[in-house]
């Protein structure tokens, strides 16, 4: 305004701002007497602003703004700041608020002290995760941090955890007492590192030598400190639950609270005094136990002293005491009753039958094999026991003769047993079980005694835990029949300790086909009934087996069915010309009781169903007897295997070949040779093997050998290779002929599932060679274990075992390749508009259903970003690419069935894929980002476990694809 008035004084006539010279010289207006208003009147002042004429007003405003910006650009920094300050002072309150909001959006606050923003209780919770050294460093940041880092609630737990208690009760206004006490104790070195503690108190199962009295005194003090520390932790938990989160957790005598301080109000003593009293009572109780031990005989006293030195006994004692201590001391009531616990993996087939077969005093827990951890197993075991002592623990999970598959990704073997996490798991588990001198044991339902490495694993595990480890020897062949074989270790027969005999036999018989049926059932139910848990699926299967099929009643409890089963088994052992007369005579003997029962037992023993449970469980046999039992089992199972192969020759090949020779062909000669030629070669080789084993068994003696016979069979495995290479083609040929030839379809209907084919179909009989290779491996491992190294048969048996192990790994590769092709075909059919997926070397790794998200605003910080659910996706991870499909679900009328369809969306090579994890916030959970060459996808899974499994598999696949040449 001043500039304009100055220019107006120089000029005789007013002029527009646009006509000014920016250099400062004046400009003479054109001819005329001034500006003219809209109504025709003339204005003589250049400061005139047209209010009613909007366009002129806006034009003039822009010219003046440009001039001011030009002046602002030529000013110095101090002049600019002074101008801004003066301008903001002249602004109204609403204009200042607008400026503040704009500045907050343009220049967001990135660095702020969280203690000044969060409530004090949350700040204390965050500081609680710092160790003492980090807390001391935090006090140097600011006075506010110092006041938080010196709170007693932070240092109290760190002191009581190490057994350091204040000798007095601090007042309510005293701050930093527990920190000062911690510093004082730490500076006086009143702390033992784990290595020093191991030197003083010993490790698990370490026999202490030297001065026994001194070591017992150290052990007693260690137990007392542990009991006091655990009691203090419990009292702290009670006090934290009872107080408000924003109040201080001072344990002063004058604090009036509930819950954790109820004992203090009732007894009139402080927490420290209560813990001191607890320690004195412990000392008096242990002194009484020492006096009782002195009355015992020297031998018994020495055994008790030795058993008390193990830290496993200490852990068990402290666990039982912790469960039964009262607020002021040790309870005088007797200990809790002993129980038995069985841990069952969800990967065990038909575990629902095991749940129904458990005895009354046995606790069973089915844990998730995929998502469980070793720590969760220990935590859940402690929760199930509820302070009760464990007489024994049974572990039923997958595995082999050399390792134990407890959970996914953890295989306990001789090489991995001493890893920190695995060792800690077994040590904690042994601490929950009664000591060995009181009958505590650990039963593992895996044939670890059938191999040398498995025997070494059991020995190391027994030395580590100090318990009796009982495992089956694996003499019986077949699916899960090793449970019924001889068990290594003292005591009762473990399967009958946990389960009823009838239901256990049912599970052993049906485990194999139930595993396949249950897998298909879960595969079909998973997309339709996602809300139901695995326990519900198990109940459905259990109701189906009990209500519809009545397996326990028909196969075990029913006398008629049992007699018929025994008669059919006896009939199958021999070739009888008049089978009906034989069955009638057998049933009459069974009815009269003049030998039918004995004959039935003999036939059942010959078939290997009940013989392990009746005979082997009586007691351990000598090494020679076990070797003889293994050879008999080899001869018996080989005879049954040859009968299955011979049934394919007599019931299928011979009639088809006869029909072809008589010009009434059911199948062509090429198809007959394709299906049955490899089987006939195997039958010829195994018939010779059976004959040689039978001859050796007839002339059996301590120095008799069967290793050369097994080695001879191992050199003829090429017939099996020919069969397994053509196995997929054989099945496709059968299916093609069955669909194209009605005569062949009728032929199969007449011969499938008859007594002559042992109630099996042709496709099921063709599975016998694959399962027989697995049985060969188990039997040879058991023979190597039970054959002395100095025996001349040991070297040959070892060579045959190595050959069989190599061949088994070859079969596993073939099976994985075949399964991969099947998965590719299923995926190809599942996804609409999907390109060709079948390429050499490609296989499907994992699939995952996710939600596709869209970020609403990417300009704000990551923790405040909000996402919108756009659509559902299906991710298919292959070893070389990632396929994304659009997933849609449609509900069917009059049912709860949900159909899922996939439409091809995109595919990205793993080498070009970038994975980025998105941290969990209050707005998004379980999210991650996939970046391709041209676009990116933000995805989120429903559960955190699914995300972790998917990211782990994807990272491994990307690393493997990037490392390939």
mmCIF file of C-alpha atoms in Angstrom, residues 729-863:
data_model
loop_
_atom_site.group_PDB
_atom_site.id
_atom_site.type_symbol
_atom_site.label_atom_id
_atom_site.label_comp_id
_atom_site.label_asym_id
_atom_site.label_seq_id
_atom_site.Cartn_x
_atom_site.Cartn_y
_atom_site.Cartn_z
ATOM 1 C CA UNK A 729 2.039 -97.482 -17.615
ATOM 2 C CA UNK A 730 0.615 -100.711 -16.158
ATOM 3 C CA UNK A 731 -2.074 -98.838 -14.242
ATOM 4 C CA UNK A 732 -2.946 -96.701 -17.271
ATOM 5 C CA UNK A 733 -3.207 -99.834 -19.427
ATOM 6 C CA UNK A 734 -5.589 -101.472 -16.942
ATOM 7 C CA UNK A 735 -7.764 -98.353 -16.757
ATOM 8 C CA UNK A 736 -7.809 -97.918 -20.541
ATOM 9 C CA UNK A 737 -8.738 -101.547 -21.187
ATOM 10 C CA UNK A 738 -11.307 -101.493 -18.418
ATOM 11 C CA UNK A 739 -13.045 -98.505 -19.985
ATOM 12 C CA UNK A 740 -12.821 -99.680 -23.600
ATOM 13 C CA UNK A 741 -13.468 -103.444 -23.238
ATOM 14 C CA UNK A 742 -16.675 -104.559 -21.495
ATOM 15 C CA UNK A 743 -15.394 -108.158 -21.497
ATOM 16 C CA UNK A 744 -12.342 -107.185 -19.470
ATOM 17 C CA UNK A 745 -14.522 -105.129 -17.141
ATOM 18 C CA UNK A 746 -16.695 -108.168 -16.460
ATOM 19 C CA UNK A 747 -13.588 -110.309 -16.009
ATOM 20 C CA UNK A 748 -12.249 -107.981 -13.309
ATOM 21 C CA UNK A 749 -15.622 -107.886 -11.587
ATOM 22 C CA UNK A 750 -15.606 -111.703 -11.298
ATOM 23 C CA UNK A 751 -12.044 -111.992 -9.986
ATOM 24 C CA UNK A 752 -11.516 -108.853 -7.887
ATOM 25 C CA UNK A 753 -11.971 -109.051 -4.115
ATOM 26 C CA UNK A 754 -12.486 -112.794 -3.848
ATOM 27 C CA UNK A 755 -11.001 -115.178 -1.238
ATOM 28 C CA UNK A 756 -8.483 -116.392 -3.838
ATOM 29 C CA UNK A 757 -7.187 -112.811 -4.232
ATOM 30 C CA UNK A 758 -7.316 -112.247 -0.445
ATOM 31 C CA UNK A 759 -10.192 -109.757 -0.818
ATOM 32 C CA UNK A 760 -8.004 -107.420 -2.879
ATOM 33 C CA UNK A 761 -8.326 -106.012 -6.392
ATOM 34 C CA UNK A 762 -5.732 -106.270 -9.135
ATOM 35 C CA UNK A 763 -4.524 -102.700 -8.537
ATOM 36 C CA UNK A 764 -4.167 -103.370 -4.815
ATOM 37 C CA UNK A 765 -2.203 -106.551 -5.444
ATOM 38 C CA UNK A 766 0.205 -104.570 -7.606
ATOM 39 C CA UNK A 767 1.109 -102.520 -4.520
ATOM 40 C CA UNK A 768 2.692 -105.548 -2.855
ATOM 41 C CA UNK A 769 6.214 -105.100 -4.343
ATOM 42 C CA UNK A 770 6.471 -101.523 -3.076
ATOM 43 C CA UNK A 771 5.488 -102.426 0.494
ATOM 44 C CA UNK A 772 7.720 -105.509 0.410
ATOM 45 C CA UNK A 773 10.824 -103.366 -0.195
ATOM 46 C CA UNK A 774 10.004 -101.434 2.996
ATOM 47 C CA UNK A 775 9.606 -104.708 4.904
ATOM 48 C CA UNK A 776 12.920 -106.010 3.559
ATOM 49 C CA UNK A 777 14.668 -102.924 4.907
ATOM 50 C CA UNK A 778 13.186 -103.293 8.393
ATOM 51 C CA UNK A 779 13.915 -107.018 8.592
ATOM 52 C CA UNK A 780 17.508 -106.648 7.408
ATOM 53 C CA UNK A 781 18.103 -103.848 9.922
ATOM 54 C CA UNK A 782 16.813 -106.062 12.732
ATOM 55 C CA UNK A 783 18.951 -108.985 11.553
ATOM 56 C CA UNK A 784 22.058 -106.783 11.498
ATOM 57 C CA UNK A 785 21.372 -105.615 15.046
ATOM 58 C CA UNK A 786 20.801 -109.128 16.400
ATOM 59 C CA UNK A 787 23.731 -110.727 14.532
ATOM 60 C CA UNK A 788 27.046 -110.479 16.410
ATOM 61 C CA UNK A 789 29.823 -108.624 14.517
ATOM 62 C CA UNK A 790 32.075 -111.678 14.754
ATOM 63 C CA UNK A 791 29.438 -113.877 13.090
ATOM 64 C CA UNK A 792 30.246 -114.733 9.484
ATOM 65 C CA UNK A 793 26.734 -113.715 8.420
ATOM 66 C CA UNK A 794 27.098 -110.110 9.668
ATOM 67 C CA UNK A 795 29.180 -108.798 6.739
ATOM 68 C CA UNK A 796 26.886 -110.260 4.080
ATOM 69 C CA UNK A 797 23.814 -109.007 5.907
ATOM 70 C CA UNK A 798 25.298 -105.502 6.100
ATOM 71 C CA UNK A 799 26.031 -105.455 2.366
ATOM 72 C CA UNK A 800 22.494 -106.565 1.562
ATOM 73 C CA UNK A 801 21.121 -103.889 3.899
ATOM 74 C CA UNK A 802 23.124 -101.108 2.202
ATOM 75 C CA UNK A 803 21.896 -102.262 -1.199
ATOM 76 C CA UNK A 804 18.291 -102.324 0.032
ATOM 77 C CA UNK A 805 18.599 -98.851 1.601
ATOM 78 C CA UNK A 806 19.904 -97.419 -1.661
ATOM 79 C CA UNK A 807 17.088 -99.048 -3.576
ATOM 80 C CA UNK A 808 14.517 -97.689 -1.112
ATOM 81 C CA UNK A 809 15.774 -94.132 -1.666
ATOM 82 C CA UNK A 810 15.481 -94.760 -5.427
ATOM 83 C CA UNK A 811 11.834 -95.778 -4.931
ATOM 84 C CA UNK A 812 11.150 -92.681 -2.866
ATOM 85 C CA UNK A 813 12.434 -90.497 -5.698
ATOM 86 C CA UNK A 814 10.185 -92.314 -8.154
ATOM 87 C CA UNK A 815 7.215 -91.866 -5.848
ATOM 88 C CA UNK A 816 7.871 -88.141 -5.394
ATOM 89 C CA UNK A 817 8.178 -87.706 -9.140
ATOM 90 C CA UNK A 818 4.913 -89.547 -9.733
ATOM 91 C CA UNK A 819 3.130 -87.552 -7.030
ATOM 92 C CA UNK A 820 4.445 -84.328 -8.554
ATOM 93 C CA UNK A 821 3.005 -85.222 -11.955
ATOM 94 C CA UNK A 822 -0.354 -86.003 -10.353
ATOM 95 C CA UNK A 823 -0.372 -82.668 -8.514
ATOM 96 C CA UNK A 824 0.467 -80.824 -11.735
ATOM 97 C CA UNK A 825 -2.416 -82.485 -13.555
ATOM 98 C CA UNK A 826 -4.837 -81.713 -10.722
ATOM 99 C CA UNK A 827 -3.690 -78.092 -10.630
ATOM 100 C CA UNK A 828 -4.025 -77.833 -14.416
ATOM 101 C CA UNK A 829 -7.639 -79.015 -14.235
ATOM 102 C CA UNK A 830 -8.434 -76.849 -11.226
ATOM 103 C CA UNK A 831 -7.384 -73.486 -12.706
ATOM 104 C CA UNK A 832 -9.401 -72.143 -15.611
ATOM 105 C CA UNK A 833 -7.484 -70.651 -18.566
ATOM 106 C CA UNK A 834 -4.282 -71.969 -17.082
ATOM 107 C CA UNK A 835 -1.237 -72.334 -19.380
ATOM 108 C CA UNK A 836 0.536 -75.649 -19.734
ATOM 109 C CA UNK A 837 2.183 -76.473 -16.407
ATOM 110 C CA UNK A 838 3.822 -79.762 -17.296
ATOM 111 C CA UNK A 839 7.504 -79.122 -17.918
ATOM 112 C CA UNK A 840 10.573 -81.256 -17.205
ATOM 113 C CA UNK A 841 11.684 -80.958 -13.593
ATOM 114 C CA UNK A 842 8.706 -78.879 -12.408
ATOM 115 C CA UNK A 843 6.779 -79.889 -9.320
ATOM 116 C CA UNK A 844 4.288 -78.265 -6.954
ATOM 117 C CA UNK A 845 5.622 -77.291 -3.527
ATOM 118 C CA UNK A 846 2.732 -75.669 -1.631
ATOM 119 C CA UNK A 847 -0.540 -73.816 -2.149
ATOM 120 C CA UNK A 848 -1.953 -70.980 -0.069
ATOM 121 C CA UNK A 849 -5.236 -69.037 -0.047
ATOM 122 C CA UNK A 850 -4.731 -65.311 0.600
ATOM 123 C CA UNK A 851 -6.590 -62.031 0.363
ATOM 124 C CA UNK A 852 -5.453 -59.372 -2.106
ATOM 125 C CA UNK A 853 -5.148 -55.975 -0.424
ATOM 126 C CA UNK A 854 -4.902 -52.416 -1.738
ATOM 127 C CA UNK A 855 -3.234 -49.587 0.148
ATOM 128 C CA UNK A 856 -5.496 -46.575 0.433
ATOM 129 C CA UNK A 857 -2.730 -44.033 1.051
ATOM 130 C CA UNK A 858 0.936 -44.814 0.515
ATOM 131 C CA UNK A 859 2.169 -41.333 1.498
ATOM 132 C CA UNK A 860 1.689 -41.842 5.235
ATOM 133 C CA UNK A 861 3.980 -43.859 7.468
ATOM 134 C CA UNK A 862 3.862 -47.663 7.376
ATOM 135 C CA UNK A 863 2.303 -48.161 10.807
#
